[in-house]
XYZ file of C-alpha atoms in Angstrom:
335
model
C 101.396 77.104 110.293
C 103.482 79.437 108.156
C 105.302 82.600 109.147
C 102.902 85.382 110.140
C 103.378 88.510 108.034
C 100.620 90.618 109.592
C 99.167 90.196 113.080
C 96.575 92.625 114.396
C 95.180 92.414 117.918
C 92.213 94.382 119.281
C 92.791 97.371 116.991
C 90.613 100.390 117.758
C 90.571 103.615 115.766
C 88.089 106.446 115.485
C 87.178 109.576 113.567
C 86.599 112.840 115.417
C 84.014 115.057 113.739
C 84.181 118.852 113.680
C 81.606 118.777 116.493
C 84.103 116.696 118.521
C 81.972 113.553 118.261
C 83.757 110.185 118.216
C 82.925 107.706 115.431
C 84.287 104.254 116.278
C 84.905 102.943 112.765
C 87.287 100.111 113.786
C 86.331 98.620 117.131
C 88.398 95.734 118.454
C 89.519 94.095 115.188
C 91.946 91.168 115.311
C 93.355 89.244 112.341
C 96.477 87.610 110.984
C 97.849 86.698 107.570
C 100.572 84.149 106.957
C 103.305 84.410 104.344
C 102.049 83.458 100.905
C 98.409 83.827 101.947
C 95.684 86.323 101.168
C 92.789 87.441 103.378
C 89.612 89.023 102.069
C 87.493 91.581 103.925
C 83.851 92.000 102.907
C 80.908 94.052 104.122
C 78.489 96.807 103.210
C 79.632 100.341 102.481
C 80.312 102.156 105.747
C 81.134 99.024 107.762
C 84.749 100.134 108.337
C 86.661 98.246 105.632
C 88.540 101.216 104.195
C 89.147 102.700 107.647
C 90.661 99.363 108.658
C 92.959 99.561 105.631
C 94.122 103.072 106.535
C 94.527 102.110 110.192
C 96.758 99.160 109.340
C 99.211 101.538 107.707
C 99.929 103.034 111.142
C 99.971 106.489 109.580
C 97.242 108.570 111.226
C 96.063 112.002 110.230
C 92.986 113.898 111.460
C 90.136 113.147 111.552
C 91.360 109.518 111.953
C 93.131 108.712 115.214
C 94.524 105.660 116.975
C 92.895 104.439 120.205
C 94.648 101.151 120.967
C 95.709 97.695 119.834
C 98.737 96.191 118.095
C 99.761 96.067 114.432
C 102.720 93.737 113.960
C 104.343 93.354 110.522
C 106.830 90.497 110.257
C 107.465 90.679 114.004
C 107.756 94.489 114.133
C 105.094 96.365 116.111
C 104.385 99.650 114.304
C 101.568 100.854 116.572
C 103.703 103.221 118.642
C 105.872 104.586 115.849
C 105.985 108.257 114.980
C 104.518 109.283 111.598
C 107.922 110.243 110.138
C 109.373 106.877 111.130
C 106.413 105.032 109.620
C 106.655 106.970 106.368
C 110.407 106.439 106.042
C 110.804 102.834 107.197
C 107.415 101.126 106.933
C 105.253 102.443 104.103
C 106.032 100.934 100.735
C 108.618 98.458 101.992
C 106.897 96.694 104.902
C 103.310 97.462 103.966
C 101.835 99.053 100.848
C 98.378 100.345 99.997
C 96.308 100.441 96.824
C 93.528 102.984 97.498
C 89.957 103.023 96.308
C 89.522 104.797 92.992
C 93.175 104.064 92.223
C 92.555 105.084 88.606
C 92.273 108.683 89.832
C 95.318 108.524 92.119
C 97.842 109.615 89.487
C 98.576 113.312 89.007
C 97.752 113.949 85.308
C 100.618 116.458 84.941
C 103.404 113.966 85.779
C 104.821 111.020 83.895
C 104.574 107.555 85.460
C 108.336 107.282 85.989
C 108.248 110.403 88.224
C 105.938 108.641 90.694
C 108.327 105.699 90.885
C 111.252 108.065 91.474
C 109.377 109.652 94.372
C 108.680 106.270 96.004
C 112.244 104.999 95.663
C 113.921 108.277 96.652
C 111.802 108.395 99.821
C 113.660 105.255 100.948
C 116.989 105.784 99.188
C 117.608 109.455 98.265
C 120.892 108.595 96.546
C 119.476 105.997 94.162
C 120.545 106.844 90.607
C 117.939 107.608 87.955
C 119.305 104.858 85.720
C 118.901 102.281 88.492
C 115.368 103.500 89.120
C 114.464 103.243 85.450
C 116.001 99.771 85.127
C 114.078 98.525 88.174
C 110.835 100.071 86.930
C 111.268 98.622 83.441
C 111.989 95.160 84.827
C 109.024 95.233 87.225
C 106.581 96.618 84.680
C 107.699 93.945 82.224
C 107.061 91.167 84.747
C 103.549 92.506 85.263
C 102.772 92.759 81.561
C 103.062 96.532 81.294
C 105.048 97.813 78.303
C 108.121 99.961 78.934
C 106.618 102.953 77.135
C 104.054 103.342 79.938
C 106.859 104.755 82.099
C 107.092 107.845 79.884
C 103.353 108.396 79.566
C 100.985 110.654 81.492
C 97.965 109.201 83.280
C 95.568 110.796 80.780
C 97.171 108.718 78.036
C 96.286 105.432 79.735
C 93.042 103.469 79.726
C 91.214 102.782 82.998
C 92.562 99.260 83.275
C 96.081 100.421 82.421
C 95.920 103.142 85.099
C 94.815 100.597 87.682
C 97.621 98.188 86.808
C 100.134 101.047 86.836
C 99.098 102.111 90.340
C 99.439 98.496 91.507
C 102.909 98.294 89.971
C 103.989 101.561 91.634
C 102.571 100.488 95.013
C 104.497 97.203 94.925
C 107.776 98.469 93.445
C 109.539 97.882 96.802
C 108.168 94.319 97.162
C 106.211 94.915 100.390
C 105.665 92.166 102.921
C 101.977 93.094 103.155
C 99.848 94.578 100.388
C 96.480 96.132 101.208
C 94.240 96.346 98.156
C 91.090 98.414 98.725
C 88.602 97.403 96.023
C 91.275 97.382 93.292
C 88.909 96.032 90.630
C 85.991 98.415 91.213
C 84.801 100.630 88.341
C 86.485 98.349 85.793
C 84.899 96.314 83.036
C 84.925 92.528 83.388
C 87.974 92.046 81.155
C 90.016 94.625 83.071
C 88.875 93.129 86.384
C 90.155 89.712 85.360
C 93.456 91.235 84.261
C 93.916 93.065 87.575
C 93.067 89.947 89.597
C 95.492 87.859 87.531
C 98.134 90.515 88.135
C 97.589 90.368 91.901
C 97.944 86.588 91.827
C 101.154 86.854 89.818
C 102.598 89.253 92.380
C 101.959 86.679 95.100
C 103.211 83.692 93.114
C 106.425 85.432 92.028
C 107.184 86.679 95.527
C 106.923 90.409 94.826
C 104.459 90.613 97.698
C 104.459 88.133 100.574
C 100.884 88.486 101.830
C 97.755 90.394 100.876
C 94.630 91.906 102.424
C 91.981 92.281 99.707
C 88.969 94.485 100.471
C 85.683 94.442 98.582
C 81.932 94.313 99.131
C 81.642 91.312 96.775
C 81.995 87.984 98.595
C 82.036 85.868 95.395
C 84.968 87.915 94.063
C 86.953 87.087 97.194
C 86.209 83.406 96.635
C 88.289 83.602 93.441
C 91.086 85.737 94.891
C 91.721 84.975 98.570
C 92.412 81.982 100.802
C 90.312 83.195 103.735
C 87.545 85.744 104.205
C 86.344 87.782 107.149
C 83.118 89.779 107.185
C 82.990 93.188 108.824
C 79.911 94.901 110.198
C 79.646 98.195 112.102
C 83.375 98.314 112.826
C 83.692 94.718 114.045
C 84.584 91.332 112.569
C 81.501 89.122 112.840
C 82.654 86.015 110.936
C 85.861 84.503 109.596
C 86.604 81.297 107.684
C 88.015 79.845 104.484
C 86.766 81.353 101.243
C 84.777 78.207 100.467
C 83.149 78.112 103.916
C 82.172 81.767 103.847
C 80.642 81.710 100.368
C 78.894 78.337 100.414
C 78.261 77.761 104.130
C 77.901 81.111 105.949
C 76.986 80.972 109.635
C 76.349 84.527 110.827
C 72.930 85.897 109.734
C 74.596 88.980 108.264
C 76.949 86.879 106.110
C 73.963 84.772 105.100
C 72.144 87.957 104.128
C 75.070 89.204 102.062
C 75.187 85.952 100.128
C 71.438 85.998 99.615
C 71.567 89.451 98.072
C 73.994 88.609 95.256
C 74.301 86.096 92.454
C 77.013 83.464 92.826
C 78.003 82.218 89.344
C 79.245 78.924 90.771
C 75.728 78.167 92.027
C 74.069 78.925 88.719
C 71.020 81.111 88.232
C 68.794 81.235 91.289
C 65.141 80.423 90.919
C 64.160 82.743 93.744
C 64.458 86.508 93.873
C 67.500 88.071 95.458
C 66.884 89.031 99.073
C 67.654 92.424 100.584
C 68.897 92.950 104.130
C 66.277 95.135 105.864
C 67.133 98.274 107.796
C 70.368 100.242 107.952
C 73.664 99.854 109.847
C 73.840 101.477 113.310
C 75.221 104.942 113.977
C 78.826 104.408 115.083
C 78.768 107.583 117.133
C 76.598 105.631 119.551
C 77.067 101.888 118.865
C 74.261 99.755 120.318
C 74.938 97.372 123.162
C 74.767 93.692 122.349
C 74.790 92.477 118.757
C 75.152 95.385 116.349
C 73.192 93.487 113.704
C 70.303 92.580 116.021
C 67.925 95.328 114.827
C 68.155 93.943 111.271
C 68.264 90.227 112.106
C 65.081 88.175 111.746
C 66.519 85.584 114.143
C 67.305 88.041 116.954
C 66.149 87.316 120.513
C 65.812 89.839 123.365
C 69.170 88.716 124.766
C 70.875 89.811 121.540
C 70.022 93.433 122.294
C 71.560 93.712 125.732
C 74.415 91.336 126.466
C 77.945 91.257 125.105
C 78.202 88.895 122.155
C 81.086 86.396 122.363
C 83.343 85.276 119.522
C 82.645 81.589 118.940
C 85.965 79.966 118.012
C 85.531 76.609 116.270
C 88.156 73.805 116.281
C 88.930 74.307 112.572
C 89.813 77.974 113.140
C 86.508 79.382 111.993
C 84.962 82.189 114.042
C 81.580 83.864 114.227
C 80.016 86.369 116.634
C 76.487 85.266 117.536
C 74.515 83.956 120.522
C 73.199 81.021 118.504
C 75.179 77.781 118.483
C 76.287 76.325 115.164
C 73.653 73.608 115.517
C 70.896 76.139 116.216
C 72.001 78.282 113.276
C 71.751 75.377 110.880
C 68.322 74.457 112.273
C 66.859 77.938 111.781
C 68.348 78.226 108.305
C 66.912 74.849 107.323
C 63.484 75.863 108.596
C 63.648 79.192 106.828
């Protein structure tokens, strides 16, 4: 087992609405990522993926608030830190974040180099402009971005170029953990491949030491990450290697996700794509028992009322279901 870069234990965070209602978007999540490894997070929109990403930064602003749990980055627990301390000592250097819709994250009235100056001066106010420019030029060159991009405005860049620029800015301090929240969304196929190749290069060259990659596309994670965990209604319901999760899912929800998309590696399916019936539960009032039970065709009465355990398998795989692995495979085989 390698050195653990990110360890999260029983993390719970919530949103508080203007009516003072609690929405438990991250409810008891645990995970870890080793140095040199990448972990994918998949699930439907609204399952808590992006809230998990924001929560892992340890930088909470209303309506998001921290309830409990530990976030440990390279042995340093950031859960109890004050916001100013997190911003100064943690963000960018220990952990960095690429937001959704990163193409729109750049202020169109500022040149790219100004954003890099802001990031570096936040950690070292005395850093000279020449040193900043030299570092930016070197890093952009490594990532295949021409030097002239530094003096351009965001409106002068294509969508793919904007996305790559945001990634370069986010990783300029070589963070130990990079959180990428759907970094290839809204891009054409060519730009997606370029962004994914760029993320791999960052890992291989040591500019980032571990990565959490968030998307709703399981097959994409198969080509990007070492392991995958599936999130549903604020909880992790299955975790395994990328190959296991894509080609041998256990939890009915993971099975449903895979049945609703085309996997190129499997070729063209002869049957129609299947939809998952129903809608996710209201996280203001999470149901007792299995949160997927109302949508699961295999659910039994016990699924609705009792606490569902995490089944930990000898090979490190985990799933949250009352059915045994043997029973799961039997019901899948019988349709």
